[in-house]
């Protein structure tokens, strides 16, 4: 099972922080890759690669200037999920999605109507407007049934503690 996140519509200035959050959530909650579709942003890619170097992987970040081609290339081997507040409740589709190769699309501003047609599933995380970061975190958490990914090749990791900060350095 491979899970790729397609971040649709990155605007370098406006979306820097939120796209970084999407990438970090994708990594922390168990996805394998985030594909950034929109304006090329090398500093965003570097930020995420630096996190992977320090906190572990495997996790890939890549860039695509043509989201439709990327989706069409993946369509044979991946089920396409689009997270949108207009979709059907994601809980209804979860059992069919667990264990499959997925591309999960999250938007930024208005998502082109073609996305709704290309997607195998248009799924909502509540039908209220909120955030791509929030929707992605909830979806991935439930997809993996709350099971946490074991990261490899990390330089630092946290030892959970009731108070204070405990960091293990390799
Ligand atoms: N009106 C915009 C639209 O859907 O075209 C909403 C943009 S919203 C700020 C950015 C992204 O957050 C959406 O493209 C979607 O991926 C995600 N999102 C926001 N609310 C959601 C919800 N309730 N369920 C699933 N995804 C949501």
PDB file of C-alpha atoms and ligand atoms in Angstrom:
ATOM      1  CA  UNK A   1       0.000   0.000   0.000  1.00  0.00           C
ATOM      2  CA  UNK A   2       1.392   3.402  -1.041  1.00  0.00           C
ATOM      3  CA  UNK A   3      -0.218   6.708  -0.156  1.00  0.00           C
ATOM      4  CA  UNK A   4       0.701   9.846  -2.072  1.00  0.00           C
ATOM      5  CA  UNK A   5      -0.689  13.282  -1.289  1.00  0.00           C
ATOM      6  CA  UNK A   6      -1.223  15.663  -4.183  1.00  0.00           C
ATOM      7  CA  UNK A   7      -1.236  19.268  -3.000  1.00  0.00           C
ATOM      8  CA  UNK A   8      -3.134  21.092  -5.732  1.00  0.00           C
ATOM      9  CA  UNK A   9      -2.510  24.796  -6.313  1.00  0.00           C
ATOM     10  CA  UNK A  10       0.517  25.933  -4.322  1.00  0.00           C
ATOM     11  CA  UNK A  11       1.051  29.709  -4.435  1.00  0.00           C
ATOM     12  CA  UNK A  12       4.608  30.403  -3.329  1.00  0.00           C
ATOM     13  CA  UNK A  13       3.905  33.478  -1.195  1.00  0.00           C
ATOM     14  CA  UNK A  14       0.395  32.837   0.110  1.00  0.00           C
ATOM     15  CA  UNK A  15       0.505  29.096   0.681  1.00  0.00           C
ATOM     16  CA  UNK A  16       4.032  28.539   1.959  1.00  0.00           C
ATOM     17  CA  UNK A  17       3.058  27.863   5.550  1.00  0.00           C
ATOM     18  CA  UNK A  18      -0.037  25.814   4.815  1.00  0.00           C
ATOM     19  CA  UNK A  19       1.635  23.697   2.127  1.00  0.00           C
ATOM     20  CA  UNK A  20       4.491  23.040   4.559  1.00  0.00           C
ATOM     21  CA  UNK A  21       1.903  21.905   7.088  1.00  0.00           C
ATOM     22  CA  UNK A  22       0.265  19.636   4.498  1.00  0.00           C
ATOM     23  CA  UNK A  23       3.662  18.051   3.767  1.00  0.00           C
ATOM     24  CA  UNK A  24       4.544  17.631   7.454  1.00  0.00           C
ATOM     25  CA  UNK A  25       1.133  16.159   8.234  1.00  0.00           C
ATOM     26  CA  UNK A  26       1.437  13.801   5.261  1.00  0.00           C
ATOM     27  CA  UNK A  27       4.786  12.579   6.624  1.00  0.00           C
ATOM     28  CA  UNK A  28       3.831  12.431  10.303  1.00  0.00           C
ATOM     29  CA  UNK A  29       0.544  10.641   9.657  1.00  0.00           C
ATOM     30  CA  UNK A  30       2.015   7.887   7.491  1.00  0.00           C
ATOM     31  CA  UNK A  31       1.877   8.916   3.808  1.00  0.00           C
ATOM     32  CA  UNK A  32       4.829   8.045   1.543  1.00  0.00           C
ATOM     33  CA  UNK A  33       5.045  11.151  -0.598  1.00  0.00           C
ATOM     34  CA  UNK A  34       3.691  14.630  -1.190  1.00  0.00           C
ATOM     35  CA  UNK A  35       3.524  15.979  -4.724  1.00  0.00           C
ATOM     36  CA  UNK A  36       3.380  19.757  -4.939  1.00  0.00           C
ATOM     37  CA  UNK A  37       1.400  21.028  -7.932  1.00  0.00           C
ATOM     38  CA  UNK A  38       1.545  24.764  -8.503  1.00  0.00           C
ATOM     39  CA  UNK A  39       4.300  27.333  -8.362  1.00  0.00           C
ATOM     40  CA  UNK A  40       7.747  25.821  -8.013  1.00  0.00           C
ATOM     41  CA  UNK A  41       9.069  26.483  -4.534  1.00  0.00           C
ATOM     42  CA  UNK A  42      12.554  25.144  -3.913  1.00  0.00           C
ATOM     43  CA  UNK A  43      12.733  26.471  -0.355  1.00  0.00           C
ATOM     44  CA  UNK A  44       9.589  24.515   0.572  1.00  0.00           C
ATOM     45  CA  UNK A  45      11.101  21.348  -0.884  1.00  0.00           C
ATOM     46  CA  UNK A  46      14.334  21.981   1.035  1.00  0.00           C
ATOM     47  CA  UNK A  47      12.467  22.570   4.307  1.00  0.00           C
ATOM     48  CA  UNK A  48      10.669  19.239   4.012  1.00  0.00           C
ATOM     49  CA  UNK A  49      13.814  17.355   2.926  1.00  0.00           C
ATOM     50  CA  UNK A  50      15.633  18.784   5.951  1.00  0.00           C
ATOM     51  CA  UNK A  51      12.870  17.495   8.226  1.00  0.00           C
ATOM     52  CA  UNK A  52      13.194  14.026   6.674  1.00  0.00           C
ATOM     53  CA  UNK A  53      16.976  14.086   7.197  1.00  0.00           C
ATOM     54  CA  UNK A  54      16.625  14.973  10.862  1.00  0.00           C
ATOM     55  CA  UNK A  55      13.406  13.223  11.855  1.00  0.00           C
ATOM     56  CA  UNK A  56      13.512  10.229   9.518  1.00  0.00           C
ATOM     57  CA  UNK A  57      11.685   8.685   6.618  1.00  0.00           C
ATOM     58  CA  UNK A  58      11.083   7.247   4.195  1.00  0.00           C
ATOM     59  CA  UNK A  59       9.166  10.217   2.807  1.00  0.00           C
ATOM     60  CA  UNK A  60       9.451  11.871  -0.584  1.00  0.00           C
ATOM     61  CA  UNK A  61       8.562  15.350  -1.747  1.00  0.00           C
ATOM     62  CA  UNK A  62       8.301  16.074  -5.445  1.00  0.00           C
ATOM     63  CA  UNK A  63       7.032  18.805  -7.715  1.00  0.00           C
ATOM     64  CA  UNK A  64       4.742  18.588 -10.743  1.00  0.00           C
ATOM     65  CA  UNK A  65       3.801  21.433 -13.035  1.00  0.00           C
ATOM     66  CA  UNK A  66       1.002  19.383 -14.623  1.00  0.00           C
ATOM     67  CA  UNK A  67      -1.379  17.900 -12.040  1.00  0.00           C
ATOM     68  CA  UNK A  68      -3.649  16.334 -14.697  1.00  0.00           C
ATOM     69  CA  UNK A  69      -0.776  14.417 -16.274  1.00  0.00           C
ATOM     70  CA  UNK A  70       0.435  13.333 -12.825  1.00  0.00           C
ATOM     71  CA  UNK A  71      -3.026  12.033 -11.951  1.00  0.00           C
ATOM     72  CA  UNK A  72      -3.454  10.313 -15.308  1.00  0.00           C
ATOM     73  CA  UNK A  73      -0.028   8.668 -14.956  1.00  0.00           C
ATOM     74  CA  UNK A  74      -0.965   7.335 -11.514  1.00  0.00           C
ATOM     75  CA  UNK A  75      -4.564   6.403 -12.332  1.00  0.00           C
ATOM     76  CA  UNK A  76      -3.791   2.821 -13.460  1.00  0.00           C
ATOM     77  CA  UNK A  77      -2.193   1.852 -10.147  1.00  0.00           C
ATOM     78  CA  UNK A  78      -3.752   4.238  -7.655  1.00  0.00           C
ATOM     79  CA  UNK A  79      -7.264   5.016  -6.455  1.00  0.00           C
ATOM     80  CA  UNK A  80      -7.819   8.770  -6.598  1.00  0.00           C
ATOM     81  CA  UNK A  81      -9.372  10.367  -3.524  1.00  0.00           C
ATOM     82  CA  UNK A  82     -10.266  14.052  -3.430  1.00  0.00           C
ATOM     83  CA  UNK A  83     -10.897  15.640  -0.046  1.00  0.00           C
ATOM     84  CA  UNK A  84     -13.588  18.288  -0.343  1.00  0.00           C
ATOM     85  CA  UNK A  85     -16.276  19.641   1.917  1.00  0.00           C
ATOM     86  CA  UNK A  86     -18.786  18.911  -0.877  1.00  0.00           C
ATOM     87  CA  UNK A  87     -18.058  15.179  -0.934  1.00  0.00           C
ATOM     88  CA  UNK A  88     -19.673  12.212   0.757  1.00  0.00           C
ATOM     89  CA  UNK A  89     -18.615  11.492   4.354  1.00  0.00           C
ATOM     90  CA  UNK A  90     -15.173   9.851   4.224  1.00  0.00           C
ATOM     91  CA  UNK A  91     -16.172   7.359   6.915  1.00  0.00           C
ATOM     92  CA  UNK A  92     -18.433   5.644   4.348  1.00  0.00           C
ATOM     93  CA  UNK A  93     -15.528   4.883   1.992  1.00  0.00           C
ATOM     94  CA  UNK A  94     -12.775   4.061   4.496  1.00  0.00           C
ATOM     95  CA  UNK A  95     -13.152   0.276   4.499  1.00  0.00           C
ATOM     96  CA  UNK A  96     -12.901   0.160   0.692  1.00  0.00           C
ATOM     97  CA  UNK A  97      -9.758   2.322   0.745  1.00  0.00           C
ATOM     98  CA  UNK A  98      -7.727   0.643   3.489  1.00  0.00           C
ATOM     99  CA  UNK A  99      -4.795  -1.309   2.051  1.00  0.00           C
ATOM    100  CA  UNK A 100      -5.028   0.235  -1.435  1.00  0.00           C
ATOM    101  CA  UNK A 101      -2.583   2.495  -3.256  1.00  0.00           C
ATOM    102  CA  UNK A 102      -4.068   5.972  -2.949  1.00  0.00           C
ATOM    103  CA  UNK A 103      -3.473   9.456  -4.287  1.00  0.00           C
ATOM    104  CA  UNK A 104      -5.166  11.911  -1.939  1.00  0.00           C
ATOM    105  CA  UNK A 105      -5.807  15.355  -3.432  1.00  0.00           C
ATOM    106  CA  UNK A 106      -6.085  18.415  -1.210  1.00  0.00           C
ATOM    107  CA  UNK A 107      -6.742  21.849  -2.683  1.00  0.00           C
ATOM    108  CA  UNK A 108      -5.833  25.383  -1.733  1.00  0.00           C
ATOM    109  CA  UNK A 109      -8.143  27.934  -3.349  1.00  0.00           C
ATOM    110  CA  UNK A 110     -11.008  26.879  -5.638  1.00  0.00           C
ATOM    111  CA  UNK A 111     -10.399  23.407  -7.062  1.00  0.00           C
ATOM    112  CA  UNK A 112     -10.972  22.975 -10.860  1.00  0.00           C
ATOM    113  CA  UNK A 113     -14.191  21.085 -11.623  1.00  0.00           C
ATOM    114  CA  UNK A 114     -12.252  18.390 -13.541  1.00  0.00           C
ATOM    115  CA  UNK A 115     -10.838  17.159 -10.240  1.00  0.00           C
ATOM    116  CA  UNK A 116     -14.307  16.103  -9.104  1.00  0.00           C
ATOM    117  CA  UNK A 117     -14.674  14.054 -12.306  1.00  0.00           C
ATOM    118  CA  UNK A 118     -11.184  12.531 -12.269  1.00  0.00           C
ATOM    119  CA  UNK A 119     -11.468  11.438  -8.644  1.00  0.00           C
ATOM    120  CA  UNK A 120     -12.722   7.937  -7.864  1.00  0.00           C
ATOM    121  CA  UNK A 121     -13.985   9.301  -4.546  1.00  0.00           C
ATOM    122  CA  UNK A 122     -14.892  12.868  -3.521  1.00  0.00           C
ATOM    123  CA  UNK A 123     -14.842  12.668   0.263  1.00  0.00           C
ATOM    124  CA  UNK A 124     -15.661  15.122   3.015  1.00  0.00           C
ATOM    125  CA  UNK A 125     -14.318  15.331   6.533  1.00  0.00           C
ATOM    126  CA  UNK A 126     -17.517  16.895   7.838  1.00  0.00           C
ATOM    127  CA  UNK A 127     -19.412  19.048   5.326  1.00  0.00           C
ATOM    128  CA  UNK A 128     -18.201  22.239   6.964  1.00  0.00           C
ATOM    129  CA  UNK A 129     -15.493  24.455   5.476  1.00  0.00           C
ATOM    130  CA  UNK A 130     -12.167  24.130   7.278  1.00  0.00           C
ATOM    131  CA  UNK A 131      -8.638  23.366   6.131  1.00  0.00           C
ATOM    132  CA  UNK A 132      -6.666  21.032   3.897  1.00  0.00           C
ATOM    133  CA  UNK A 133      -4.302  20.394   6.800  1.00  0.00           C
ATOM    134  CA  UNK A 134      -7.122  19.442   9.167  1.00  0.00           C
ATOM    135  CA  UNK A 135      -8.927  17.307   6.582  1.00  0.00           C
ATOM    136  CA  UNK A 136      -5.738  15.458   5.663  1.00  0.00           C
ATOM    137  CA  UNK A 137      -4.747  14.734   9.265  1.00  0.00           C
ATOM    138  CA  UNK A 138      -8.138  13.288  10.164  1.00  0.00           C
ATOM    139  CA  UNK A 139      -8.354  11.264   6.951  1.00  0.00           C
ATOM    140  CA  UNK A 140      -4.873   9.723   7.304  1.00  0.00           C
ATOM    141  CA  UNK A 141      -5.329   9.036  11.002  1.00  0.00           C
ATOM    142  CA  UNK A 142      -8.494   7.060  10.287  1.00  0.00           C
ATOM    143  CA  UNK A 143      -7.076   5.408   7.152  1.00  0.00           C
ATOM    144  CA  UNK A 144      -4.248   3.919   9.227  1.00  0.00           C
ATOM    145  CA  UNK A 145      -6.595   3.279  12.171  1.00  0.00           C
ATOM    146  CA  UNK A 146      -4.459   5.477  14.416  1.00  0.00           C
ATOM    147  CA  UNK A 147      -1.421   3.229  13.894  1.00  0.00           C
ATOM    148  CA  UNK A 148       1.772   5.265  13.958  1.00  0.00           C
ATOM    149  CA  UNK A 149       4.496   4.973  11.324  1.00  0.00           C
ATOM    150  CA  UNK A 150       7.937   3.835  12.498  1.00  0.00           C
ATOM    151  CA  UNK A 151      10.461   6.251  11.073  1.00  0.00           C
ATOM    152  CA  UNK A 152      13.901   5.072   9.964  1.00  0.00           C
ATOM    153  CA  UNK A 153      17.261   6.804   9.567  1.00  0.00           C
ATOM    154  CA  UNK A 154      16.426   9.631  11.945  1.00  0.00           C
ATOM    155  CA  UNK A 155      19.005  11.800  13.658  1.00  0.00           C
ATOM    156  CA  UNK A 156      16.692  12.894  16.436  1.00  0.00           C
ATOM    157  CA  UNK A 157      13.548  11.569  18.003  1.00  0.00           C
ATOM    158  CA  UNK A 158      11.417  12.471  20.974  1.00  0.00           C
ATOM    159  CA  UNK A 159      11.138  10.360  24.074  1.00  0.00           C
ATOM    160  CA  UNK A 160       7.614  11.081  25.243  1.00  0.00           C
ATOM    161  CA  UNK A 161       7.550  12.505  28.731  1.00  0.00           C
ATOM    162  CA  UNK A 162       4.936  13.824  31.111  1.00  0.00           C
ATOM    163  CA  UNK A 163       6.820  17.082  31.614  1.00  0.00           C
ATOM    164  CA  UNK A 164       9.633  18.845  29.831  1.00  0.00           C
ATOM    165  CA  UNK A 165      11.359  17.882  26.609  1.00  0.00           C
ATOM    166  CA  UNK A 166      13.354  14.706  26.106  1.00  0.00           C
ATOM    167  CA  UNK A 167      15.126  14.388  22.774  1.00  0.00           C
ATOM    168  CA  UNK A 168      17.238  11.405  21.733  1.00  0.00           C
ATOM    169  CA  UNK A 169      20.090  12.249  19.360  1.00  0.00           C
ATOM    170  CA  UNK A 170      21.730   9.555  17.269  1.00  0.00           C
TER     171      UNK A 170
HETATM  172  N1  LIG B   1     -14.243  26.315  -1.517  1.00  0.00           N
HETATM  173  C1  LIG B   1     -13.026  25.590  -1.693  1.00  0.00           C
HETATM  174  C2  LIG B   1     -13.231  24.352  -2.538  1.00  0.00           C
HETATM  175  O1  LIG B   1     -13.504  23.254  -2.024  1.00  0.00           O
HETATM  176  O2  LIG B   1     -13.029  24.406  -3.745  1.00  0.00           O
HETATM  177  C3  LIG B   1     -12.441  25.256  -0.340  1.00  0.00           C
HETATM  178  C4  LIG B   1     -10.996  25.492  -0.270  1.00  0.00           C
HETATM  179  S1  LIG B   1     -10.359  24.989   1.280  1.00  0.00           S
HETATM  180  C5  LIG B   1      -9.697  26.451   1.957  1.00  0.00           C
HETATM  181  C6  LIG B   1      -8.897  24.152   0.757  1.00  0.00           C
HETATM  182  C7  LIG B   1      -8.980  22.660   0.761  1.00  0.00           C
HETATM  183  O3  LIG B   1      -9.263  22.205   2.077  1.00  0.00           O
HETATM  184  C8  LIG B   1     -10.026  22.029  -0.103  1.00  0.00           C
HETATM  185  O4  LIG B   1      -9.635  21.968  -1.452  1.00  0.00           O
HETATM  186  C9  LIG B   1     -10.132  20.638   0.529  1.00  0.00           C
HETATM  187  O5  LIG B   1      -9.132  19.763   0.036  1.00  0.00           O
HETATM  188  C10 LIG B   1      -9.876  20.925   2.013  1.00  0.00           C
HETATM  189  N2  LIG B   1     -11.092  20.966   2.806  1.00  0.00           N
HETATM  190  C11 LIG B   1     -11.642  22.040   3.404  1.00  0.00           C
HETATM  191  N3  LIG B   1     -12.740  21.683   4.092  1.00  0.00           N
HETATM  192  C12 LIG B   1     -12.891  20.347   3.934  1.00  0.00           C
HETATM  193  C13 LIG B   1     -13.835  19.388   4.401  1.00  0.00           C
HETATM  194  N4  LIG B   1     -14.857  19.720   5.184  1.00  0.00           N
HETATM  195  N5  LIG B   1     -13.662  18.106   4.028  1.00  0.00           N
HETATM  196  C14 LIG B   1     -12.621  17.725   3.249  1.00  0.00           C
HETATM  197  N6  LIG B   1     -11.712  18.602   2.775  1.00  0.00           N
HETATM  198  C15 LIG B   1     -11.833  19.886   3.113  1.00  0.00           C
END
